[in-house]
């Protein structure tokens, strides 16, 4: 039976924040070799050693190792690992994908060192052996640009179906390093160790599914090598964002922390407005009002009396509320009927910071406009409508989609999904949040996120910082709530965790 014993990797807090594209990492590799005199063979040895150390730490009982090797440098890293495992007394076999005669340079040197130990090395057949404890994926590296097809795709599919733990070297084979999209077929690893620099595609789209737990080793590359490149994206999580929070002054009062006005909750959607409003309160907004249909007042007040609920049946009825608000959260449960459209138009006439979500985004797609004082929070379907793309296009390059929305509509864009992306314009590289989990794929989660971001805006944070704080707090609260199980996780389950995390001294 496959051996499943493992030890956890270092916490993601240990991972660098800087993310790069594959071309940038290749340039770093070149500079390390040519300008700093580190032989390529030395870098490959360090990579193989780091991967082998991870293997022994995470799967200490593994004894039968299968390495799937390609013909490039990724395969070379695999040959180093295989040699080290063989020397440590493990049973090792290498299955070669691609013609071994095409192996060149440092990868060939390490293949020959492995072969000199008489380690098993044969062409990969049509079926993978099942009597192994661990599969090491060293097939395709970061340079992959074309779709994986045919026999190679069938082998990668067998890896995923084998029910055997998988360690990927540098990046899972078949995953695009820059976009995080699967190129036809990709390995879904239990763990991935990334070398020299983290690749931005590992943290969004299909990246989290394919990479599993991510570890990192810089291979002792000099700091000046990193200075040669401008990072293409930043990785954010709550552990980094919470450091920006400070205790409140003892003399503070509710007027110091802003007034959020939530506009939404057409008939049948009272819960969306209520979730958004409560999330703003739990994040720390001083006052929160909800403009919604009259029939929703009793239910909202019964569940959360701290929300000031106002009946708004006609657009003009919202004017007194707009006068008192400092931030507007527009869209949760708004609908696209005449009521929602009228409120949308009324709110847009005011110069107040906005968080725009749900049907307000669909109304925006119907009548595009540009503002710098709003945060747009589309999911992939809404992003596709805003851009006139398909949802598949958005998923194929989430970084490009978020940046395109930001250029067209202005402000700050939060493209929700696995690895939510925050785009804030040409002067700021995009950020991707590594908090969150699949349990958050349930109704109402987006309404909570809108309220959290609005809550930070009300407390005086600039829109980019409010969006970053909001996305990471929301994801971290979801992770806390998911400890009881991802299936069945409700948006309301996040509320107590939002409050606790927003007060880091009390965690």
Tab-separated table of C-alpha atoms in Angstrom:
chain	number	residue	atom	x	y	z
A	1	UNK	CA	0.000	0.000	0.000
A	2	UNK	CA	1.224	3.566	-0.654
A	3	UNK	CA	2.970	5.166	2.307
A	4	UNK	CA	1.153	8.318	3.500
A	5	UNK	CA	3.082	9.300	6.636
A	6	UNK	CA	4.313	12.888	6.452
A	7	UNK	CA	5.378	15.840	8.501
A	8	UNK	CA	4.095	19.344	7.800
A	9	UNK	CA	6.128	21.860	5.847
A	10	UNK	CA	7.189	25.166	7.380
A	11	UNK	CA	4.323	27.603	7.807
A	12	UNK	CA	3.562	29.849	4.856
A	13	UNK	CA	4.665	32.792	7.022
A	14	UNK	CA	8.204	31.648	6.158
A	15	UNK	CA	7.667	32.197	2.443
A	16	UNK	CA	8.936	35.378	0.776
A	17	UNK	CA	6.452	38.056	-0.219
A	18	UNK	CA	8.146	38.729	-3.566
A	19	UNK	CA	6.747	36.895	-6.599
A	20	UNK	CA	8.231	36.775	-10.095
A	21	UNK	CA	7.537	35.602	-13.608
A	22	UNK	CA	9.409	32.622	-15.015
A	23	UNK	CA	11.488	34.759	-17.363
A	24	UNK	CA	12.699	36.846	-14.443
A	25	UNK	CA	13.747	33.756	-12.511
A	26	UNK	CA	15.662	32.455	-15.512
A	27	UNK	CA	17.458	35.805	-15.695
A	28	UNK	CA	18.337	35.539	-11.991
A	29	UNK	CA	19.715	32.076	-12.632
A	30	UNK	CA	21.818	33.422	-15.500
A	31	UNK	CA	23.171	36.316	-13.413
A	32	UNK	CA	24.070	34.011	-10.552
A	33	UNK	CA	26.087	31.853	-12.951
A	34	UNK	CA	27.644	34.442	-15.257
A	35	UNK	CA	28.049	37.529	-13.060
A	36	UNK	CA	28.545	35.969	-9.637
A	37	UNK	CA	30.478	32.894	-10.667
A	38	UNK	CA	28.203	30.258	-9.133
A	39	UNK	CA	28.481	27.208	-11.409
A	40	UNK	CA	25.170	25.961	-12.757
A	41	UNK	CA	26.087	22.525	-11.506
A	42	UNK	CA	26.395	23.942	-7.978
A	43	UNK	CA	22.927	25.493	-8.176
A	44	UNK	CA	21.519	22.189	-9.406
A	45	UNK	CA	23.219	20.314	-6.565
A	46	UNK	CA	21.767	22.766	-4.048
A	47	UNK	CA	18.294	22.365	-5.544
A	48	UNK	CA	18.456	18.587	-5.437
A	49	UNK	CA	19.790	18.635	-1.883
A	50	UNK	CA	17.050	21.020	-0.719
A	51	UNK	CA	14.393	18.828	-2.309
A	52	UNK	CA	15.875	15.688	-0.765
A	53	UNK	CA	15.979	17.323	2.672
A	54	UNK	CA	12.324	18.243	2.288
A	55	UNK	CA	11.486	14.707	1.207
A	56	UNK	CA	13.132	13.210	4.283
A	57	UNK	CA	11.525	15.765	6.589
A	58	UNK	CA	8.023	15.437	5.293
A	59	UNK	CA	7.940	11.731	4.427
A	60	UNK	CA	10.454	10.218	6.877
A	61	UNK	CA	9.259	6.649	6.297
A	62	UNK	CA	9.490	6.789	2.503
A	63	UNK	CA	11.945	4.207	1.167
A	64	UNK	CA	10.802	3.510	-2.399
A	65	UNK	CA	11.189	6.618	-4.541
A	66	UNK	CA	10.040	7.024	-8.143
A	67	UNK	CA	11.495	10.026	-9.994
A	68	UNK	CA	9.860	11.121	-13.237
A	69	UNK	CA	12.541	13.084	-15.079
A	70	UNK	CA	12.320	15.338	-18.104
A	71	UNK	CA	15.203	16.273	-20.366
A	72	UNK	CA	15.829	19.784	-19.039
A	73	UNK	CA	17.203	21.306	-15.865
A	74	UNK	CA	14.095	20.266	-13.928
A	75	UNK	CA	15.036	16.695	-14.718
A	76	UNK	CA	18.597	17.498	-13.647
A	77	UNK	CA	17.324	18.495	-10.206
A	78	UNK	CA	15.519	15.167	-10.100
A	79	UNK	CA	18.723	13.256	-10.913
A	80	UNK	CA	20.502	14.974	-7.997
A	81	UNK	CA	17.682	14.013	-5.636
A	82	UNK	CA	17.705	10.454	-6.962
A	83	UNK	CA	21.462	10.132	-6.430
A	84	UNK	CA	21.200	11.438	-2.865
A	85	UNK	CA	18.329	9.082	-2.117
A	86	UNK	CA	20.261	6.134	-3.549
A	87	UNK	CA	23.303	7.030	-1.453
A	88	UNK	CA	21.035	7.200	1.613
A	89	UNK	CA	20.019	3.593	1.079
A	90	UNK	CA	16.623	4.165	-0.476
A	91	UNK	CA	15.187	2.192	-3.361
A	92	UNK	CA	15.169	4.555	-6.312
A	93	UNK	CA	14.054	4.282	-9.897
A	94	UNK	CA	13.990	6.949	-12.575
A	95	UNK	CA	11.555	6.889	-15.452
A	96	UNK	CA	12.709	9.103	-18.303
A	97	UNK	CA	10.174	11.160	-20.227
A	98	UNK	CA	11.692	12.269	-23.494
A	99	UNK	CA	14.811	11.069	-25.274
A	100	UNK	CA	17.711	10.816	-22.806
A	101	UNK	CA	20.076	11.785	-25.615
A	102	UNK	CA	18.548	15.270	-25.508
A	103	UNK	CA	19.742	15.857	-21.942
A	104	UNK	CA	22.498	18.475	-21.995
A	105	UNK	CA	24.831	20.449	-19.773
A	106	UNK	CA	24.522	20.259	-16.007
A	107	UNK	CA	21.466	18.021	-16.237
A	108	UNK	CA	23.455	15.488	-18.284
A	109	UNK	CA	26.361	15.598	-15.843
A	110	UNK	CA	24.023	14.766	-12.969
A	111	UNK	CA	22.271	12.058	-14.963
A	112	UNK	CA	25.636	10.391	-15.553
A	113	UNK	CA	26.549	10.660	-11.855
A	114	UNK	CA	23.331	8.886	-11.001
A	115	UNK	CA	23.949	6.255	-13.678
A	116	UNK	CA	27.462	5.653	-12.298
A	117	UNK	CA	25.819	4.339	-9.123
A	118	UNK	CA	23.938	1.775	-11.216
A	119	UNK	CA	20.635	3.305	-10.223
A	120	UNK	CA	17.633	2.078	-12.247
A	121	UNK	CA	16.996	4.483	-15.145
A	122	UNK	CA	14.751	3.476	-17.988
A	123	UNK	CA	12.320	5.046	-20.454
A	124	UNK	CA	8.862	5.697	-19.098
A	125	UNK	CA	6.382	3.155	-20.394
A	126	UNK	CA	2.628	3.435	-20.673
A	127	UNK	CA	1.964	2.652	-17.020
A	128	UNK	CA	3.528	3.861	-13.788
A	129	UNK	CA	4.612	1.388	-11.100
A	130	UNK	CA	2.366	1.383	-8.028
A	131	UNK	CA	4.743	-0.217	-5.510
A	132	UNK	CA	6.394	3.078	-4.516
A	133	UNK	CA	6.076	5.341	-1.487
A	134	UNK	CA	6.617	8.673	-3.206
A	135	UNK	CA	6.639	10.145	-6.714
A	136	UNK	CA	9.007	13.006	-7.482
A	137	UNK	CA	7.807	15.171	-10.349
A	138	UNK	CA	10.868	16.535	-12.201
A	139	UNK	CA	9.412	16.517	-15.702
A	140	UNK	CA	8.561	20.019	-16.910
A	141	UNK	CA	9.971	23.205	-15.431
A	142	UNK	CA	9.010	26.860	-15.480
A	143	UNK	CA	9.597	27.380	-19.188
A	144	UNK	CA	6.493	25.486	-20.310
A	145	UNK	CA	4.318	27.519	-22.701
A	146	UNK	CA	2.472	24.944	-24.802
A	147	UNK	CA	-0.290	22.524	-23.935
A	148	UNK	CA	0.707	19.152	-22.511
A	149	UNK	CA	-0.829	16.527	-24.784
A	150	UNK	CA	-0.656	12.896	-25.845
A	151	UNK	CA	1.476	10.437	-23.943
A	152	UNK	CA	2.925	13.058	-21.623
A	153	UNK	CA	-0.576	14.124	-20.608
A	154	UNK	CA	-1.527	10.477	-19.954
A	155	UNK	CA	1.509	9.982	-17.690
A	156	UNK	CA	0.760	13.133	-15.689
A	157	UNK	CA	-2.837	11.951	-15.398
A	158	UNK	CA	-1.621	8.635	-14.001
A	159	UNK	CA	0.422	10.504	-11.391
A	160	UNK	CA	-2.735	12.230	-10.192
A	161	UNK	CA	-4.723	8.999	-10.145
A	162	UNK	CA	-2.102	6.920	-8.343
A	163	UNK	CA	-3.037	7.777	-4.727
A	164	UNK	CA	0.686	8.113	-3.992
A	165	UNK	CA	2.200	11.283	-2.448
A	166	UNK	CA	3.830	13.604	-4.983
A	167	UNK	CA	6.650	16.100	-4.541
A	168	UNK	CA	7.072	18.565	-7.427
A	169	UNK	CA	10.401	20.287	-8.051
A	170	UNK	CA	10.265	24.026	-8.710
A	171	UNK	CA	6.711	23.913	-10.118
A	172	UNK	CA	4.215	21.131	-10.867
A	173	UNK	CA	4.593	19.878	-14.419
A	174	UNK	CA	1.925	21.339	-16.663
A	175	UNK	CA	1.217	24.434	-14.548
A	176	UNK	CA	1.950	27.807	-16.141
A	177	UNK	CA	4.378	29.686	-13.918
A	178	UNK	CA	3.031	33.155	-14.705
A	179	UNK	CA	-0.735	32.660	-14.809
A	180	UNK	CA	-1.361	29.631	-12.615
A	181	UNK	CA	-3.467	28.012	-15.327
A	182	UNK	CA	-3.176	24.367	-16.315
A	183	UNK	CA	-1.752	23.825	-19.779
A	184	UNK	CA	-3.861	20.841	-20.771
A	185	UNK	CA	-2.849	18.545	-17.926
A	186	UNK	CA	-0.855	19.235	-14.773
A	187	UNK	CA	0.430	17.339	-11.772
A	188	UNK	CA	-1.516	17.926	-8.554
A	189	UNK	CA	1.273	17.633	-5.999
A	190	UNK	CA	1.061	17.216	-2.246
A	191	UNK	CA	4.029	19.565	-1.911
A	192	UNK	CA	6.144	21.762	-4.177
A	193	UNK	CA	9.566	23.189	-3.460
A	194	UNK	CA	10.330	26.329	-5.455
A	195	UNK	CA	13.897	27.426	-6.178
A	196	UNK	CA	15.573	30.881	-6.336
A	197	UNK	CA	12.236	32.773	-6.362
A	198	UNK	CA	8.551	32.068	-5.961
A	199	UNK	CA	6.567	32.100	-9.194
A	200	UNK	CA	3.409	34.197	-9.170
A	201	UNK	CA	1.230	31.534	-10.790
A	202	UNK	CA	1.715	29.208	-7.837
A	203	UNK	CA	-0.688	31.257	-5.722
A	204	UNK	CA	-3.734	31.826	-7.931
A	205	UNK	CA	-6.094	30.082	-10.374
A	206	UNK	CA	-5.074	26.390	-10.500
A	207	UNK	CA	-1.778	27.049	-8.701
A	208	UNK	CA	-2.913	26.268	-5.140
A	209	UNK	CA	-4.571	23.005	-6.233
A	210	UNK	CA	-1.519	21.874	-8.199
A	211	UNK	CA	1.211	22.991	-5.797
A	212	UNK	CA	-0.174	21.695	-2.527
A	213	UNK	CA	2.002	22.890	0.358
A	214	UNK	CA	4.671	25.259	-0.927
A	215	UNK	CA	8.238	25.382	0.352
A	216	UNK	CA	11.062	27.584	-0.867
A	217	UNK	CA	14.847	27.555	-1.123
A	218	UNK	CA	16.875	30.478	-2.496
A	219	UNK	CA	19.876	28.214	-3.323
A	220	UNK	CA	22.092	30.800	-1.595
A	221	UNK	CA	21.798	33.156	-4.551
A	222	UNK	CA	23.278	36.591	-3.657
A	223	UNK	CA	20.891	39.392	-2.745
A	224	UNK	CA	22.173	41.511	-5.617
A	225	UNK	CA	20.687	39.034	-8.064
A	226	UNK	CA	17.218	39.836	-6.725
A	227	UNK	CA	17.937	43.545	-6.966
A	228	UNK	CA	18.236	43.133	-10.737
A	229	UNK	CA	14.509	42.411	-11.063
A	230	UNK	CA	11.386	44.355	-10.180
A	231	UNK	CA	9.012	41.891	-8.573
A	232	UNK	CA	6.005	41.127	-10.745
A	233	UNK	CA	3.582	40.601	-7.838
A	234	UNK	CA	3.478	40.456	-4.045
A	235	UNK	CA	2.155	37.681	-1.861
A	236	UNK	CA	-0.027	38.911	0.978
A	237	UNK	CA	-1.403	37.169	4.030
A	238	UNK	CA	-2.892	38.250	7.323
A	239	UNK	CA	0.319	37.627	9.257
A	240	UNK	CA	1.947	40.435	7.261
A	241	UNK	CA	-1.067	42.750	7.177
A	242	UNK	CA	-1.924	42.579	10.872
A	243	UNK	CA	1.371	44.281	11.681
A	244	UNK	CA	-0.117	47.546	10.397
A	245	UNK	CA	-2.796	47.632	13.096
A	246	UNK	CA	-2.392	49.696	16.241
A	247	UNK	CA	-4.413	49.784	19.480
A	248	UNK	CA	-7.144	52.369	19.646
A	249	UNK	CA	-6.778	55.462	21.771
A	250	UNK	CA	-8.515	55.221	25.122
A	251	UNK	CA	-10.374	58.470	24.319
A	252	UNK	CA	-11.791	57.155	21.027
A	253	UNK	CA	-15.516	57.364	20.233
A	254	UNK	CA	-17.695	55.881	17.508
A	255	UNK	CA	-17.445	58.984	15.375
A	256	UNK	CA	-13.727	58.327	14.943
A	257	UNK	CA	-14.348	55.105	13.034
A	258	UNK	CA	-16.656	56.169	10.272
A	259	UNK	CA	-20.179	55.420	9.130
A	260	UNK	CA	-20.744	52.681	6.550
A	261	UNK	CA	-23.932	52.761	4.521
A	262	UNK	CA	-24.808	49.400	2.974
A	263	UNK	CA	-27.163	49.712	0.018
A	264	UNK	CA	-28.824	46.492	-1.080
A	265	UNK	CA	-31.184	43.712	-0.198
A	266	UNK	CA	-33.980	43.737	-2.716
A	267	UNK	CA	-36.872	41.354	-2.133
A	268	UNK	CA	-35.571	37.879	-1.366
A	269	UNK	CA	-32.031	39.059	-0.635
A	270	UNK	CA	-32.226	40.510	2.863
A	271	UNK	CA	-29.416	38.254	4.077
A	272	UNK	CA	-26.842	39.772	1.719
A	273	UNK	CA	-27.253	43.265	3.154
A	274	UNK	CA	-27.337	41.992	6.720
A	275	UNK	CA	-24.086	39.961	6.265
A	276	UNK	CA	-22.322	42.928	4.708
A	277	UNK	CA	-23.436	45.298	7.450
A	278	UNK	CA	-22.469	42.960	10.277
A	279	UNK	CA	-19.044	42.350	8.712
A	280	UNK	CA	-18.413	46.096	8.648
A	281	UNK	CA	-19.339	46.291	12.329
A	282	UNK	CA	-17.133	43.335	13.267
A	283	UNK	CA	-14.211	44.922	11.407
A	284	UNK	CA	-14.548	48.021	13.564
A	285	UNK	CA	-16.688	50.603	11.774
A	286	UNK	CA	-18.192	53.029	14.279
A	287	UNK	CA	-21.673	53.085	12.755
A	288	UNK	CA	-23.336	50.964	10.091
A	289	UNK	CA	-26.625	51.683	8.345
A	290	UNK	CA	-28.478	49.414	5.935
A	291	UNK	CA	-30.741	50.836	3.242
A	292	UNK	CA	-33.078	48.059	2.173
A	293	UNK	CA	-36.680	47.058	1.564
A	294	UNK	CA	-39.180	47.826	4.316
A	295	UNK	CA	-40.176	44.198	4.851
A	296	UNK	CA	-36.614	43.275	5.798
A	297	UNK	CA	-36.426	45.548	8.854
A	298	UNK	CA	-37.855	43.163	11.487
A	299	UNK	CA	-35.663	40.235	10.492
A	300	UNK	CA	-32.431	42.233	10.367
A	301	UNK	CA	-33.111	44.000	13.672
A	302	UNK	CA	-34.033	40.764	15.385
A	303	UNK	CA	-30.736	39.189	14.396
A	304	UNK	CA	-28.417	42.182	14.756
A	305	UNK	CA	-29.967	45.217	16.494
A	306	UNK	CA	-26.735	47.206	16.229
A	307	UNK	CA	-27.384	47.707	12.510
A	308	UNK	CA	-29.405	50.863	11.812
A	309	UNK	CA	-31.919	49.598	9.253
A	310	UNK	CA	-33.761	52.096	7.068
A	311	UNK	CA	-36.665	51.428	4.716
A	312	UNK	CA	-35.897	52.717	1.234
A	313	UNK	CA	-38.669	52.112	-1.288
A	314	UNK	CA	-37.787	54.971	-3.634
A	315	UNK	CA	-34.369	56.268	-4.637
A	316	UNK	CA	-34.983	59.718	-3.131
A	317	UNK	CA	-35.461	58.153	0.297
A	318	UNK	CA	-31.738	57.384	0.473
A	319	UNK	CA	-30.597	61.016	0.297
A	320	UNK	CA	-30.613	61.701	4.077
A	321	UNK	CA	-28.592	58.529	4.627
A	322	UNK	CA	-26.028	59.567	2.038
A	323	UNK	CA	-25.514	62.827	3.897
A	324	UNK	CA	-24.420	60.960	7.038
A	325	UNK	CA	-22.310	58.239	5.444
A	326	UNK	CA	-18.539	58.265	5.070
A	327	UNK	CA	-18.339	55.052	2.992
A	328	UNK	CA	-20.895	53.202	0.863
A	329	UNK	CA	-21.023	49.465	0.289
A	330	UNK	CA	-23.121	49.072	-2.840
A	331	UNK	CA	-24.399	45.851	-4.334
A	332	UNK	CA	-25.105	43.024	-1.867
A	333	UNK	CA	-28.537	41.738	-2.843
A	334	UNK	CA	-29.173	44.917	-4.863
A	335	UNK	CA	-30.683	43.155	-7.857
A	336	UNK	CA	-30.917	44.518	-11.382
A	337	UNK	CA	-34.558	45.503	-11.370
A	338	UNK	CA	-35.850	49.078	-11.297
A	339	UNK	CA	-35.320	49.428	-7.514
A	340	UNK	CA	-31.680	48.453	-7.701
A	341	UNK	CA	-30.990	50.483	-10.828
A	342	UNK	CA	-32.484	53.625	-9.303
A	343	UNK	CA	-30.412	53.290	-6.134
A	344	UNK	CA	-27.280	52.583	-8.189
A	345	UNK	CA	-27.719	55.835	-10.111
A	346	UNK	CA	-28.501	57.819	-6.963
A	347	UNK	CA	-25.435	56.606	-5.122
A	348	UNK	CA	-23.071	57.208	-8.031
A	349	UNK	CA	-23.981	60.889	-8.043
A	350	UNK	CA	-22.304	61.301	-4.644
A	351	UNK	CA	-18.574	61.726	-4.132
A	352	UNK	CA	-18.170	59.147	-1.410
A	353	UNK	CA	-15.758	56.184	-1.326
A	354	UNK	CA	-17.461	53.050	-2.594
A	355	UNK	CA	-17.072	49.302	-2.338
A	356	UNK	CA	-18.898	47.871	-5.352
A	357	UNK	CA	-19.993	44.241	-5.476
A	358	UNK	CA	-22.505	41.779	-6.908
A	359	UNK	CA	-25.277	43.268	-9.067
A	360	UNK	CA	-23.778	46.739	-8.785
A	361	UNK	CA	-20.884	45.339	-10.831
A	362	UNK	CA	-23.291	43.971	-13.417
A	363	UNK	CA	-24.933	47.399	-13.650
A	364	UNK	CA	-21.485	48.916	-14.049
A	365	UNK	CA	-20.734	46.503	-16.892
A	366	UNK	CA	-23.908	47.731	-18.633
A	367	UNK	CA	-22.863	51.378	-18.295
A	368	UNK	CA	-19.083	51.604	-17.740
A	369	UNK	CA	-17.565	54.554	-15.923
A	370	UNK	CA	-14.225	55.375	-14.305
A	371	UNK	CA	-13.568	56.447	-10.712
A	372	UNK	CA	-10.530	56.434	-8.480
A	373	UNK	CA	-12.341	56.321	-5.132
A	374	UNK	CA	-13.878	52.867	-5.325
A	375	UNK	CA	-12.982	49.247	-4.716
A	376	UNK	CA	-14.479	46.803	-7.211
A	377	UNK	CA	-14.785	43.199	-5.999
A	378	UNK	CA	-15.788	40.967	-8.940
A	379	UNK	CA	-15.795	37.190	-9.005
A	380	UNK	CA	-14.623	35.679	-12.333
A	381	UNK	CA	-18.103	35.784	-13.907
A	382	UNK	CA	-18.550	39.454	-13.051
A	383	UNK	CA	-15.006	40.174	-14.201
A	384	UNK	CA	-15.801	38.585	-17.557
A	385	UNK	CA	-18.849	40.816	-17.965
A	386	UNK	CA	-16.882	43.933	-17.021
A	387	UNK	CA	-14.282	43.143	-19.679
A	388	UNK	CA	-16.389	41.513	-22.359
A	389	UNK	CA	-14.265	38.366	-21.957
A	390	UNK	CA	-15.267	34.809	-21.214
A	391	UNK	CA	-14.903	33.351	-17.737
A	392	UNK	CA	-12.345	30.984	-19.223
A	393	UNK	CA	-10.302	33.972	-20.421
A	394	UNK	CA	-10.343	35.432	-16.923
A	395	UNK	CA	-9.234	32.163	-15.375
A	396	UNK	CA	-6.519	31.787	-17.996
A	397	UNK	CA	-4.715	34.910	-16.740
A	398	UNK	CA	-6.175	36.352	-13.565
A	399	UNK	CA	-3.377	38.889	-13.212
A	400	UNK	CA	-4.082	40.293	-16.676
A	401	UNK	CA	-7.831	40.343	-16.003
A	402	UNK	CA	-7.529	42.246	-12.716
A	403	UNK	CA	-5.160	44.784	-14.227
A	404	UNK	CA	-7.380	45.244	-17.292
A	405	UNK	CA	-10.425	45.968	-15.098
A	406	UNK	CA	-8.412	48.444	-13.080
A	407	UNK	CA	-7.225	50.291	-16.191
A	408	UNK	CA	-10.737	50.524	-17.573
A	409	UNK	CA	-12.677	51.342	-14.409
A	410	UNK	CA	-10.053	52.838	-12.061
A	411	UNK	CA	-9.755	52.564	-8.298
A	412	UNK	CA	-8.691	49.256	-6.786
A	413	UNK	CA	-9.840	45.891	-8.114
A	414	UNK	CA	-10.166	42.724	-6.041
A	415	UNK	CA	-10.563	39.725	-8.356
A	416	UNK	CA	-11.996	37.104	-6.033
A	417	UNK	CA	-11.298	33.385	-6.187
A	418	UNK	CA	-8.468	31.034	-5.309
A	419	UNK	CA	-5.632	33.466	-4.756
A	420	UNK	CA	-7.608	36.715	-4.805
A	421	UNK	CA	-5.730	39.380	-6.739
A	422	UNK	CA	-5.610	43.069	-5.810
A	423	UNK	CA	-4.744	45.465	-8.636
A	424	UNK	CA	-4.233	49.131	-7.773
A	425	UNK	CA	-2.805	50.694	-10.928
A	426	UNK	CA	0.459	51.047	-12.786
A	427	UNK	CA	2.387	52.413	-9.796
A	428	UNK	CA	1.712	49.320	-7.684
A	429	UNK	CA	2.478	45.737	-8.595
A	430	UNK	CA	-0.507	43.413	-8.137
A	431	UNK	CA	-0.863	41.503	-4.903
A	432	UNK	CA	-2.180	37.975	-4.422
A	433	UNK	CA	-3.585	36.725	-1.126
A	434	UNK	CA	-2.508	33.275	0.015
A	435	UNK	CA	-5.124	33.083	2.803
A	436	UNK	CA	-8.478	31.392	2.284
A	437	UNK	CA	-9.811	27.918	1.522
A	438	UNK	CA	-12.378	26.092	-0.649
A	439	UNK	CA	-14.939	26.098	2.145
A	440	UNK	CA	-15.415	29.788	1.400
A	441	UNK	CA	-17.036	28.896	-1.926
A	442	UNK	CA	-20.522	29.415	-0.525
A	443	UNK	CA	-23.233	32.032	-0.688
A	444	UNK	CA	-22.714	35.259	1.213
A	445	UNK	CA	-18.919	35.177	1.416
A	446	UNK	CA	-18.599	38.014	-1.075
A	447	UNK	CA	-21.075	40.107	0.929
A	448	UNK	CA	-18.912	39.626	4.019
A	449	UNK	CA	-15.792	40.679	2.102
A	450	UNK	CA	-17.529	43.841	0.901
A	451	UNK	CA	-18.423	44.720	4.472
A	452	UNK	CA	-14.912	44.050	5.751
A	453	UNK	CA	-13.313	46.309	3.136
A	454	UNK	CA	-15.914	49.014	3.793
A	455	UNK	CA	-15.180	48.726	7.505
A	456	UNK	CA	-11.492	49.432	6.970
A	457	UNK	CA	-12.290	52.356	4.652
A	458	UNK	CA	-14.585	53.830	7.306
A	459	UNK	CA	-11.744	53.689	9.823
A	460	UNK	CA	-9.599	55.869	7.585
A	461	UNK	CA	-7.464	53.436	5.599
A	462	UNK	CA	-6.658	54.433	1.988
A	463	UNK	CA	-8.459	52.302	-0.586
A	464	UNK	CA	-5.498	50.127	-1.578
A	465	UNK	CA	-4.570	49.386	2.021
A	466	UNK	CA	-8.225	48.842	2.957
A	467	UNK	CA	-8.601	46.344	0.124
A	468	UNK	CA	-5.462	44.469	1.145
A	469	UNK	CA	-6.430	44.389	4.808
A	470	UNK	CA	-9.934	43.329	3.901
A	471	UNK	CA	-8.997	40.483	1.582
A	472	UNK	CA	-6.446	39.048	4.001
A	473	UNK	CA	-8.639	39.408	7.090
A	474	UNK	CA	-11.518	37.773	5.238
A	475	UNK	CA	-9.324	34.879	4.086
A	476	UNK	CA	-7.738	34.379	7.490
A	477	UNK	CA	-11.140	34.382	9.190
A	478	UNK	CA	-12.275	31.774	6.699
A	479	UNK	CA	-9.240	29.641	7.534
A	480	UNK	CA	-9.995	29.888	11.242
A	481	UNK	CA	-13.626	28.945	10.693
A	482	UNK	CA	-12.649	26.045	8.417
A	483	UNK	CA	-10.866	24.275	11.250
A	484	UNK	CA	-14.261	22.768	12.035
A	485	UNK	CA	-14.498	21.560	8.432
A	486	UNK	CA	-14.617	23.175	5.011
A	487	UNK	CA	-17.872	21.564	3.929
A	488	UNK	CA	-20.825	23.392	5.395
A	489	UNK	CA	-18.839	26.559	6.182
A	490	UNK	CA	-21.242	29.529	6.307
A	491	UNK	CA	-20.482	33.177	5.684
A	492	UNK	CA	-21.832	34.020	9.142
A	493	UNK	CA	-19.306	31.611	10.671
A	494	UNK	CA	-16.597	34.177	9.904
A	495	UNK	CA	-17.990	36.943	12.107
A	496	UNK	CA	-16.443	35.985	15.444
A	497	UNK	CA	-13.108	35.305	13.774
A	498	UNK	CA	-13.166	38.660	11.986
A	499	UNK	CA	-13.538	40.418	15.314
A	500	UNK	CA	-10.792	38.390	16.964
A	501	UNK	CA	-8.315	38.796	14.094
A	502	UNK	CA	-9.007	42.531	13.784
A	503	UNK	CA	-7.715	42.801	17.360
A	504	UNK	CA	-4.370	41.001	17.035
A	505	UNK	CA	-3.355	41.740	20.624
A	506	UNK	CA	-6.238	39.485	21.710
A	507	UNK	CA	-5.469	36.530	19.388
